[in-house]
Amino acid sequence: MMKKSIPYCLFLLVSFWLFSCEKADEYSSAPRENFEALWKIMDEHYCFFEYKDVDWNDVYARYSVQVTDTMKQDQLFKLLGEMLNELKDGHTNLISSFDVSRYWKWYEDYPANFSEDIQENYLGTDYMIAGGMKYKKLSKDVGYIYYGSFSNAIGETNLDYILMYFKDCKAIILDVRDNGGGSLTYSDRIAARFLDNKITTGYILHKTGTGHNDFSRPYELTLIPSERVRWLRPVVVLTNRHCFSATNDFVNKMKMMPHTTILGDRTGGGSGFPFSSELPNGWSVRFSASPMLNAAMEHTEFGIDPDVKVNMLTEDMQRGKDTLIEAALQLIERMNIKI
């Protein structure tokens, strides 16, 4: 069972009501009014201005002069989306009835380090599926789990069956590559299965005013061991740059586990807890409103480095081999684990 501190839970409830239900008072399609509204929402509520060294007033000056009363809606949308991209934030989107702006530079300049076609060479067609997790034994000693999205509900009973299936294995490879995130509930639920003692996994802060640095004191986030089936043997977690948001959070937690090795590429980050607001024309904006820090009170917004850095090799891919899975298998073999 997963637990969080009471202040954190109360904060999430209050903040969700304050931000996600915030709507414009009166409808207006005027470009200037919507530009001003968006800039102000971000100015008062966005949480990473200082950390990312973004001069939001300078952004205003550069984009304000481009707004005209005769702009079409698609032109305004493009301009506002470009303004939001100045924040370099994968959690920040402008959402209309015809498009969604998004910032993808956080992963575009990184190698993919994952191929579904090559993964099939390991999974085959006889793998099992439970709660969005694909799993099978790669050998009598090594289990393999692939979890492609933290939006896929994973239940406690699912996890019981999966871990019991690997009871005779020496180690597990837990692959979260290309997992773009989802629910933090599942991040905690899964991580708690690899934990022996209660730990502090990080901290969250929330805005207390409209100033860029108006934050509350850090609220501690804790994780306690599951009371159900747990795995306290070696685990190798495979990561790539597409590990974002809740997956970034999961890797942060797993990096603290005594029997876990993170192998692969730096994660994509995305540590700001997102909320939404509405513009006068009905468009909505989603943005990072509350920074989440690791246990050392460090930001992970730009990603988490692996313990062992491994990239997919062209020669391996040409032979249908996954360099990261092979490296994980070699690492487990060198551990000389006894059950």
Tab-separated table of N, CA, C and O in Angstrom, residues 193-251:
chain	number	residue	atom	x	y	z
A	193	ARG	N	7.062	-2.105	-4.549
A	193	ARG	CA	7.302	-3.548	-4.589
A	193	ARG	C	8.795	-3.895	-4.519
A	193	ARG	O	9.162	-5.055	-4.345
A	194	PHE	N	9.662	-2.891	-4.655
A	194	PHE	CA	11.107	-3.133	-4.649
A	194	PHE	C	11.787	-2.518	-3.421
A	194	PHE	O	12.999	-2.387	-3.379
A	195	LEU	N	10.984	-2.186	-2.446
A	195	LEU	CA	11.446	-1.417	-1.295
A	195	LEU	C	11.390	-2.260	-0.023
A	195	LEU	O	10.450	-3.010	0.198
A	196	ASP	N	12.419	-2.084	0.834
A	196	ASP	CA	12.480	-2.832	2.084
A	196	ASP	C	12.137	-1.966	3.301
A	196	ASP	O	11.620	-2.467	4.297
A	197	ASN	N	12.432	-0.679	3.214
A	197	ASN	CA	12.167	0.237	4.319
A	197	ASN	C	11.606	1.552	3.791
A	197	ASN	O	11.871	1.940	2.649
A	198	LYS	N	10.844	2.240	4.616
A	198	LYS	CA	10.283	3.531	4.252
A	198	LYS	C	11.401	4.515	3.909
A	198	LYS	O	12.420	4.582	4.602
A	199	ILE	N	11.215	5.264	2.827
A	199	ILE	CA	12.226	6.239	2.407
A	199	ILE	C	11.569	7.558	2.021
A	199	ILE	O	10.386	7.615	1.690
A	200	THR	N	12.360	8.615	2.072
A	200	THR	CA	11.960	9.905	1.518
A	200	THR	C	12.398	9.926	0.064
A	200	THR	O	13.592	9.779	-0.236
A	201	THR	N	11.446	10.059	-0.852
A	201	THR	CA	11.786	10.005	-2.277
A	201	THR	C	11.963	11.385	-2.900
A	201	THR	O	12.464	11.506	-4.009
A	202	GLY	N	11.527	12.431	-2.210
A	202	GLY	CA	11.662	13.766	-2.758
A	202	GLY	C	10.813	14.772	-2.008
A	202	GLY	O	10.345	14.516	-0.894
A	203	TYR	N	10.616	15.909	-2.659
A	203	TYR	CA	9.859	17.003	-2.053
A	203	TYR	C	9.041	17.707	-3.139
A	203	TYR	O	9.403	17.682	-4.325
A	204	ILE	N	7.941	18.333	-2.733
A	204	ILE	CA	7.150	19.140	-3.650
A	204	ILE	C	6.920	20.515	-3.024
A	204	ILE	O	6.793	20.638	-1.799
A	205	LEU	N	6.933	21.534	-3.863
A	205	LEU	CA	6.657	22.901	-3.434
A	205	LEU	C	5.460	23.407	-4.213
A	205	LEU	O	5.216	22.962	-5.345
A	206	HIS	N	4.693	24.348	-3.648
A	206	HIS	CA	3.598	24.936	-4.402
A	206	HIS	C	3.675	26.458	-4.312
A	206	HIS	O	4.261	27.021	-3.391
A	207	LYS	N	3.092	27.100	-5.290
A	207	LYS	CA	3.103	28.559	-5.339
A	207	LYS	C	2.232	29.120	-4.215
A	207	LYS	O	1.127	28.661	-3.977
A	208	THR	N	2.755	30.138	-3.555
A	208	THR	CA	2.006	30.796	-2.482
A	208	THR	C	1.640	32.232	-2.852
A	208	THR	O	0.968	32.918	-2.089
A	209	GLY	N	2.089	32.681	-4.011
A	209	GLY	CA	1.787	34.040	-4.464
A	209	GLY	C	2.065	34.162	-5.943
A	209	GLY	O	2.403	33.175	-6.614
A	210	THR	N	1.954	35.352	-6.486
A	210	THR	CA	2.115	35.560	-7.930
A	210	THR	C	3.555	35.814	-8.352
A	210	THR	O	3.849	35.847	-9.544
A	211	GLY	N	4.464	36.012	-7.407
A	211	GLY	CA	5.860	36.219	-7.752
A	211	GLY	C	6.507	34.934	-8.234
A	211	GLY	O	6.107	33.832	-7.848
A	212	HIS	N	7.519	35.069	-9.078
A	212	HIS	CA	8.165	33.890	-9.650
A	212	HIS	C	8.792	32.982	-8.598
A	212	HIS	O	8.963	31.787	-8.827
A	213	ASN	N	9.162	33.533	-7.461
A	213	ASN	CA	9.808	32.749	-6.413
A	213	ASN	C	8.949	32.611	-5.156
A	213	ASN	O	9.470	32.325	-4.071
A	214	ASP	N	7.658	32.799	-5.299
A	214	ASP	CA	6.754	32.647	-4.162
A	214	ASP	C	6.355	31.175	-4.020
A	214	ASP	O	5.367	30.721	-4.620
A	215	PHE	N	7.129	30.457	-3.226
A	215	PHE	CA	6.880	29.035	-3.026
A	215	PHE	C	6.714	28.711	-1.543
A	215	PHE	O	7.258	29.387	-0.679
A	216	SER	N	5.994	27.653	-1.301
A	216	SER	CA	5.854	27.135	0.055
A	216	SER	C	7.160	26.468	0.483
A	216	SER	O	8.085	26.296	-0.320
A	217	ARG	N	7.201	26.050	1.740
A	217	ARG	CA	8.305	25.201	2.182
A	217	ARG	C	8.166	23.862	1.450
A	217	ARG	O	7.075	23.482	1.002
A	218	PRO	N	9.254	23.121	1.314
A	218	PRO	CA	9.179	21.802	0.658
A	218	PRO	C	8.393	20.801	1.512
A	218	PRO	O	8.638	20.679	2.711
A	219	TYR	N	7.441	20.126	0.893
A	219	TYR	CA	6.711	19.054	1.562
A	219	TYR	C	7.358	17.724	1.213
A	219	TYR	O	7.588	17.424	0.045
A	220	GLU	N	7.646	16.945	2.242
A	220	GLU	CA	8.324	15.669	2.055
A	220	GLU	C	7.400	14.634	1.398
A	220	GLU	O	6.234	14.512	1.764
A	221	LEU	N	7.938	13.901	0.443
A	221	LEU	CA	7.232	12.793	-0.197
A	221	LEU	C	7.881	11.499	0.260
A	221	LEU	O	9.100	11.337	0.159
A	222	THR	N	7.094	10.603	0.786
A	222	THR	CA	7.648	9.354	1.300
A	222	THR	C	7.026	8.159	0.597
A	222	THR	O	5.934	8.235	0.038
A	223	LEU	N	7.739	7.071	0.632
A	223	LEU	CA	7.267	5.819	0.045
A	223	LEU	C	7.501	4.710	1.058
A	223	LEU	O	8.585	4.611	1.641
A	224	ILE	N	6.490	3.885	1.291
A	224	ILE	CA	6.641	2.769	2.214
A	224	ILE	C	6.561	1.454	1.441
A	224	ILE	O	5.935	1.381	0.381
A	225	PRO	N	7.210	0.415	1.944
A	225	PRO	CA	7.192	-0.873	1.243
A	225	PRO	C	5.770	-1.417	1.111
A	225	PRO	O	4.935	-1.237	1.998
A	226	SER	N	5.515	-2.072	0.018
A	226	SER	CA	4.231	-2.736	-0.168
A	226	SER	C	4.079	-3.844	0.870
A	226	SER	O	5.058	-4.468	1.293
A	227	GLU	N	2.842	-4.075	1.288
A	227	GLU	CA	2.557	-5.164	2.219
A	227	GLU	C	2.253	-6.470	1.483
A	227	GLU	O	1.921	-7.479	2.101
A	228	ARG	N	2.384	-6.408	0.145
A	228	ARG	CA	2.095	-7.598	-0.656
A	228	ARG	C	3.402	-8.183	-1.194
A	228	ARG	O	4.455	-8.013	-0.578
A	229	VAL	N	3.368	-8.899	-2.290
A	229	VAL	CA	4.567	-9.537	-2.828
A	229	VAL	C	5.593	-8.476	-3.218
A	229	VAL	O	5.271	-7.529	-3.935
A	230	ARG	N	6.813	-8.651	-2.721
A	230	ARG	CA	7.878	-7.704	-3.058
A	230	ARG	C	9.055	-8.433	-3.697
A	230	ARG	O	9.222	-9.637	-3.526
A	231	TRP	N	9.867	-7.672	-4.420
A	231	TRP	CA	11.053	-8.210	-5.080
A	231	TRP	C	12.268	-7.470	-4.528
A	231	TRP	O	12.468	-6.292	-4.813
A	232	LEU	N	13.093	-8.188	-3.748
A	232	LEU	CA	14.267	-7.582	-3.123
A	232	LEU	C	15.564	-8.168	-3.674
A	232	LEU	O	16.608	-8.118	-3.034
A	233	ARG	N	15.473	-8.710	-4.876
A	233	ARG	CA	16.640	-9.178	-5.613
A	233	ARG	C	17.017	-8.124	-6.643
A	233	ARG	O	16.306	-7.132	-6.820
A	234	PRO	N	18.122	-8.319	-7.367
A	234	PRO	CA	18.564	-7.307	-8.337
A	234	PRO	C	17.527	-6.974	-9.420
A	234	PRO	O	16.795	-7.846	-9.900
A	235	VAL	N	17.478	-5.709	-9.761
A	235	VAL	CA	16.623	-5.186	-10.829
A	235	VAL	C	17.469	-4.253	-11.693
A	235	VAL	O	18.216	-3.425	-11.169
A	236	VAL	N	17.355	-4.398	-12.994
A	236	VAL	CA	17.993	-3.461	-13.918
A	236	VAL	C	16.882	-2.728	-14.659
A	236	VAL	O	16.073	-3.347	-15.353
A	237	VAL	N	16.821	-1.412	-14.484
A	237	VAL	CA	15.797	-0.579	-15.125
A	237	VAL	C	16.376	0.027	-16.389
A	237	VAL	O	17.418	0.703	-16.341
A	238	LEU	N	15.730	-0.219	-17.527
A	238	LEU	CA	16.198	0.309	-18.810
A	238	LEU	C	15.500	1.622	-19.121
A	238	LEU	O	14.265	1.704	-19.075
A	239	THR	N	16.289	2.645	-19.458
A	239	THR	CA	15.738	3.987	-19.714
A	239	THR	C	16.253	4.560	-21.031
A	239	THR	O	17.323	4.196	-21.504
A	240	ASN	N	15.467	5.458	-21.594
A	240	ASN	CA	15.926	6.284	-22.713
A	240	ASN	C	15.346	7.681	-22.546
A	240	ASN	O	14.664	7.981	-21.561
A	241	ARG	N	15.605	8.542	-23.508
A	241	ARG	CA	15.204	9.944	-23.369
A	241	ARG	C	13.688	10.118	-23.408
A	241	ARG	O	13.159	11.136	-22.977
A	242	HIS	N	12.966	9.132	-23.897
A	242	HIS	CA	11.506	9.218	-23.956
A	242	HIS	C	10.839	8.888	-22.625
A	242	HIS	O	9.613	8.838	-22.552
A	243	CYS	N	11.613	8.630	-21.587
A	243	CYS	CA	11.060	8.415	-20.245
A	243	CYS	C	10.746	9.780	-19.640
A	243	CYS	O	11.654	10.523	-19.250
A	244	PHE	N	9.468	10.114	-19.546
A	244	PHE	CA	9.075	11.478	-19.190
A	244	PHE	C	8.024	11.471	-18.089
A	244	PHE	O	7.271	10.504	-17.914
A	245	SER	N	7.969	12.548	-17.326
A	245	SER	CA	6.910	12.799	-16.351
A	245	SER	C	6.851	11.709	-15.276
A	245	SER	O	7.787	11.550	-14.495
A	246	ALA	N	5.760	10.929	-15.204
A	246	ALA	CA	5.642	9.903	-14.175
A	246	ALA	C	6.750	8.857	-14.292
A	246	ALA	O	7.152	8.265	-13.289
A	247	THR	N	7.257	8.637	-15.501
A	247	THR	CA	8.363	7.695	-15.674
A	247	THR	C	9.641	8.273	-15.098
A	247	THR	O	10.444	7.559	-14.486
A	248	ASN	N	9.846	9.567	-15.280
A	248	ASN	CA	10.976	10.253	-14.662
A	248	ASN	C	10.892	10.111	-13.138
A	248	ASN	O	11.880	9.844	-12.454
A	249	ASP	N	9.675	10.274	-12.612
A	249	ASP	CA	9.439	10.124	-11.173
A	249	ASP	C	9.760	8.699	-10.723
A	249	ASP	O	10.385	8.486	-9.672
A	250	PHE	N	9.342	7.719	-11.507
A	250	PHE	CA	9.589	6.320	-11.181
A	250	PHE	C	11.089	6.017	-11.158
A	250	PHE	O	11.586	5.347	-10.251
A	251	VAL	N	11.815	6.510	-12.155
A	251	VAL	CA	13.260	6.286	-12.207
A	251	VAL	C	13.939	6.941	-11.014
A	251	VAL	O	14.878	6.382	-10.428
